[in-house]
């Protein structure tokens, strides 16, 4: 079993379609990733390799915000802790979008082409979600779930069968 994380940011979306208290469990971005995105992005053979995983939804310790219930997902976003673990330095977290994602009305640095991307962890309240800024800094206070858009960098656990 291996964790795969997209090298590029694949789309530009809101974390949730409505301005309500939202956790990863209930956000519309999670539903899109595990339904439309999976259906349209992978062959049947590839889908069979993607493992349904129990995703631990830790809260935001800086703001004492609960992350909600753990979920079972094929595709998910990294948490604050996972982003720090897998990418220890800001420069390691910098990421560029695909041409498709840029065309969705995105914001990016005109020189580096780096973009902001969502994490699944809540921000300073359940009306916001954390993200990684253009410079790779983790914005733990987050941005508003239904007002702001950020890029989507999907992750998944894959098991290759022999």
Tab-separated table of C-alpha atoms in Angstrom:
chain	number	residue	atom	x	y	z
A	1	UNK	CA	0.000	0.000	0.000
A	2	UNK	CA	1.339	3.441	-0.924
A	3	UNK	CA	0.086	6.980	-0.406
A	4	UNK	CA	-0.196	8.936	-3.646
A	5	UNK	CA	-0.544	12.702	-3.687
A	6	UNK	CA	-1.050	14.628	-6.880
A	7	UNK	CA	2.097	16.415	-8.028
A	8	UNK	CA	-0.110	19.224	-9.370
A	9	UNK	CA	-3.232	21.017	-8.248
A	10	UNK	CA	-6.017	19.524	-10.345
A	11	UNK	CA	-9.027	21.803	-9.929
A	12	UNK	CA	-10.183	25.038	-8.321
A	13	UNK	CA	-13.150	24.653	-5.960
A	14	UNK	CA	-14.893	25.888	-2.871
A	15	UNK	CA	-14.515	23.692	0.202
A	16	UNK	CA	-18.276	23.779	0.703
A	17	UNK	CA	-21.117	25.158	-1.398
A	18	UNK	CA	-22.918	26.802	1.568
A	19	UNK	CA	-21.698	29.123	4.290
A	20	UNK	CA	-22.432	26.836	7.225
A	21	UNK	CA	-20.378	25.120	9.894
A	22	UNK	CA	-18.581	22.414	7.947
A	23	UNK	CA	-16.192	19.572	8.675
A	24	UNK	CA	-14.431	17.340	6.166
A	25	UNK	CA	-17.172	14.766	6.712
A	26	UNK	CA	-19.936	17.086	5.503
A	27	UNK	CA	-18.193	19.344	2.953
A	28	UNK	CA	-19.196	19.297	-0.695
A	29	UNK	CA	-15.550	19.058	-1.815
A	30	UNK	CA	-15.293	15.623	-0.158
A	31	UNK	CA	-18.458	14.484	-1.928
A	32	UNK	CA	-17.148	15.736	-5.285
A	33	UNK	CA	-13.760	14.010	-4.837
A	34	UNK	CA	-15.271	10.646	-3.892
A	35	UNK	CA	-17.993	10.690	-6.549
A	36	UNK	CA	-17.533	12.830	-9.679
A	37	UNK	CA	-13.745	13.062	-9.499
A	38	UNK	CA	-13.221	9.314	-9.009
A	39	UNK	CA	-15.771	8.419	-11.689
A	40	UNK	CA	-14.332	10.777	-14.299
A	41	UNK	CA	-10.610	10.455	-13.574
A	42	UNK	CA	-9.852	6.752	-13.274
A	43	UNK	CA	-10.412	3.573	-15.256
A	44	UNK	CA	-12.148	0.619	-13.615
A	45	UNK	CA	-8.781	-1.096	-13.143
A	46	UNK	CA	-7.368	2.017	-11.456
A	47	UNK	CA	-10.452	2.394	-9.258
A	48	UNK	CA	-9.957	-1.186	-8.027
A	49	UNK	CA	-6.450	-0.235	-6.829
A	50	UNK	CA	-7.653	2.751	-4.792
A	51	UNK	CA	-8.246	1.683	-1.193
A	52	UNK	CA	-11.148	2.970	0.850
A	53	UNK	CA	-9.335	4.378	3.850
A	54	UNK	CA	-10.364	5.469	7.308
A	55	UNK	CA	-9.354	9.116	7.310
A	56	UNK	CA	-8.657	10.554	10.750
A	57	UNK	CA	-10.077	14.049	10.933
A	58	UNK	CA	-7.981	15.699	13.571
A	59	UNK	CA	-8.996	19.160	14.642
A	60	UNK	CA	-7.087	22.403	14.590
A	61	UNK	CA	-5.075	22.564	17.816
A	62	UNK	CA	-4.128	26.229	17.324
A	63	UNK	CA	-7.788	27.234	17.624
A	64	UNK	CA	-9.147	24.275	19.614
A	65	UNK	CA	-11.554	23.331	16.799
A	66	UNK	CA	-12.798	19.746	16.512
A	67	UNK	CA	-12.237	18.086	13.128
A	68	UNK	CA	-15.417	16.032	13.270
A	69	UNK	CA	-15.918	12.326	12.765
A	70	UNK	CA	-13.423	10.138	10.944
A	71	UNK	CA	-14.512	9.247	7.416
A	72	UNK	CA	-14.067	6.416	4.943
A	73	UNK	CA	-12.775	7.857	1.683
A	74	UNK	CA	-11.188	6.764	-1.562
A	75	UNK	CA	-9.836	10.260	-2.199
A	76	UNK	CA	-9.074	12.868	0.458
A	77	UNK	CA	-7.063	15.994	1.187
A	78	UNK	CA	-4.097	16.130	3.528
A	79	UNK	CA	-4.588	17.382	7.083
A	80	UNK	CA	-2.450	20.096	8.678
A	81	UNK	CA	-0.349	17.435	10.436
A	82	UNK	CA	0.091	15.350	7.270
A	83	UNK	CA	1.150	18.398	5.248
A	84	UNK	CA	3.786	19.157	7.892
A	85	UNK	CA	4.893	15.512	8.067
A	86	UNK	CA	5.228	14.898	4.322
A	87	UNK	CA	6.477	18.420	3.490
A	88	UNK	CA	8.540	19.693	6.446
A	89	UNK	CA	9.517	23.015	4.838
A	90	UNK	CA	7.397	25.706	3.205
A	91	UNK	CA	9.307	25.319	-0.051
A	92	UNK	CA	8.356	21.608	-0.114
A	93	UNK	CA	4.639	22.509	0.035
A	94	UNK	CA	4.713	24.914	-2.913
A	95	UNK	CA	2.710	23.546	-5.807
A	96	UNK	CA	1.576	24.534	-9.288
A	97	UNK	CA	-1.757	23.935	-10.966
A	98	UNK	CA	-2.496	22.152	-14.192
A	99	UNK	CA	-3.482	24.317	-17.167
A	100	UNK	CA	-7.061	23.083	-16.690
A	101	UNK	CA	-7.136	24.208	-13.046
A	102	UNK	CA	-5.607	27.597	-13.906
A	103	UNK	CA	-8.350	28.115	-16.489
A	104	UNK	CA	-11.025	27.767	-13.778
A	105	UNK	CA	-10.475	31.390	-12.723
A	106	UNK	CA	-7.632	30.705	-10.375
A	107	UNK	CA	-5.240	32.892	-8.474
A	108	UNK	CA	-1.552	32.098	-8.721
A	109	UNK	CA	1.833	33.760	-8.445
A	110	UNK	CA	2.622	35.169	-11.887
A	111	UNK	CA	6.351	34.425	-11.547
A	112	UNK	CA	6.509	31.001	-9.844
A	113	UNK	CA	3.013	29.812	-10.938
A	114	UNK	CA	2.537	28.490	-7.366
A	115	UNK	CA	-1.009	28.366	-5.997
A	116	UNK	CA	-2.920	28.002	-2.720
A	117	UNK	CA	-4.409	24.552	-1.968
A	118	UNK	CA	-6.955	23.190	0.509
A	119	UNK	CA	-6.286	20.981	3.505
A	120	UNK	CA	-9.100	18.985	5.104
A	121	UNK	CA	-8.508	20.375	8.615
A	122	UNK	CA	-10.797	23.093	9.949
A	123	UNK	CA	-9.563	26.647	10.252
A	124	UNK	CA	-10.144	29.008	13.171
A	125	UNK	CA	-13.831	28.024	13.148
A	126	UNK	CA	-16.011	25.495	11.351
A	127	UNK	CA	-16.836	28.247	8.848
A	128	UNK	CA	-13.266	28.031	7.538
A	129	UNK	CA	-10.829	25.361	6.367
A	130	UNK	CA	-7.047	25.395	6.486
A	131	UNK	CA	-4.968	25.736	3.357
A	132	UNK	CA	-1.422	25.994	2.070
A	133	UNK	CA	-0.573	29.452	0.759
A	134	UNK	CA	1.297	30.271	-2.450
A	135	UNK	CA	4.572	30.523	-0.479
A	136	UNK	CA	4.044	27.099	1.121
A	137	UNK	CA	3.029	28.510	4.528
A	138	UNK	CA	0.194	26.587	6.196
A	139	UNK	CA	-2.655	28.990	6.899
A	140	UNK	CA	-4.096	27.258	9.958
A	141	UNK	CA	-6.680	29.986	10.542
A	142	UNK	CA	-8.051	29.023	7.137
A	143	UNK	CA	-10.296	30.731	4.640
A	144	UNK	CA	-14.078	30.779	4.430
A	145	UNK	CA	-15.493	27.474	3.196
A	146	UNK	CA	-18.045	28.843	0.739
A	147	UNK	CA	-16.597	32.222	-0.182
A	148	UNK	CA	-13.014	31.435	-1.049
A	149	UNK	CA	-11.779	29.010	-3.640
A	150	UNK	CA	-8.496	27.172	-3.507
A	151	UNK	CA	-6.928	24.449	-5.549
A	152	UNK	CA	-7.498	20.766	-4.955
A	153	UNK	CA	-4.551	18.401	-4.434
A	154	UNK	CA	-6.047	14.911	-4.048
A	155	UNK	CA	-4.452	12.114	-2.049
A	156	UNK	CA	-5.252	8.397	-1.992
A	157	UNK	CA	-3.941	5.100	-0.723
A	158	UNK	CA	-3.295	2.618	-3.527
A	159	UNK	CA	-2.639	-1.097	-3.316
A	160	UNK	CA	-1.141	-2.811	-6.322
A	161	UNK	CA	-2.223	-6.391	-6.812
A	162	UNK	CA	0.156	-8.859	-8.387
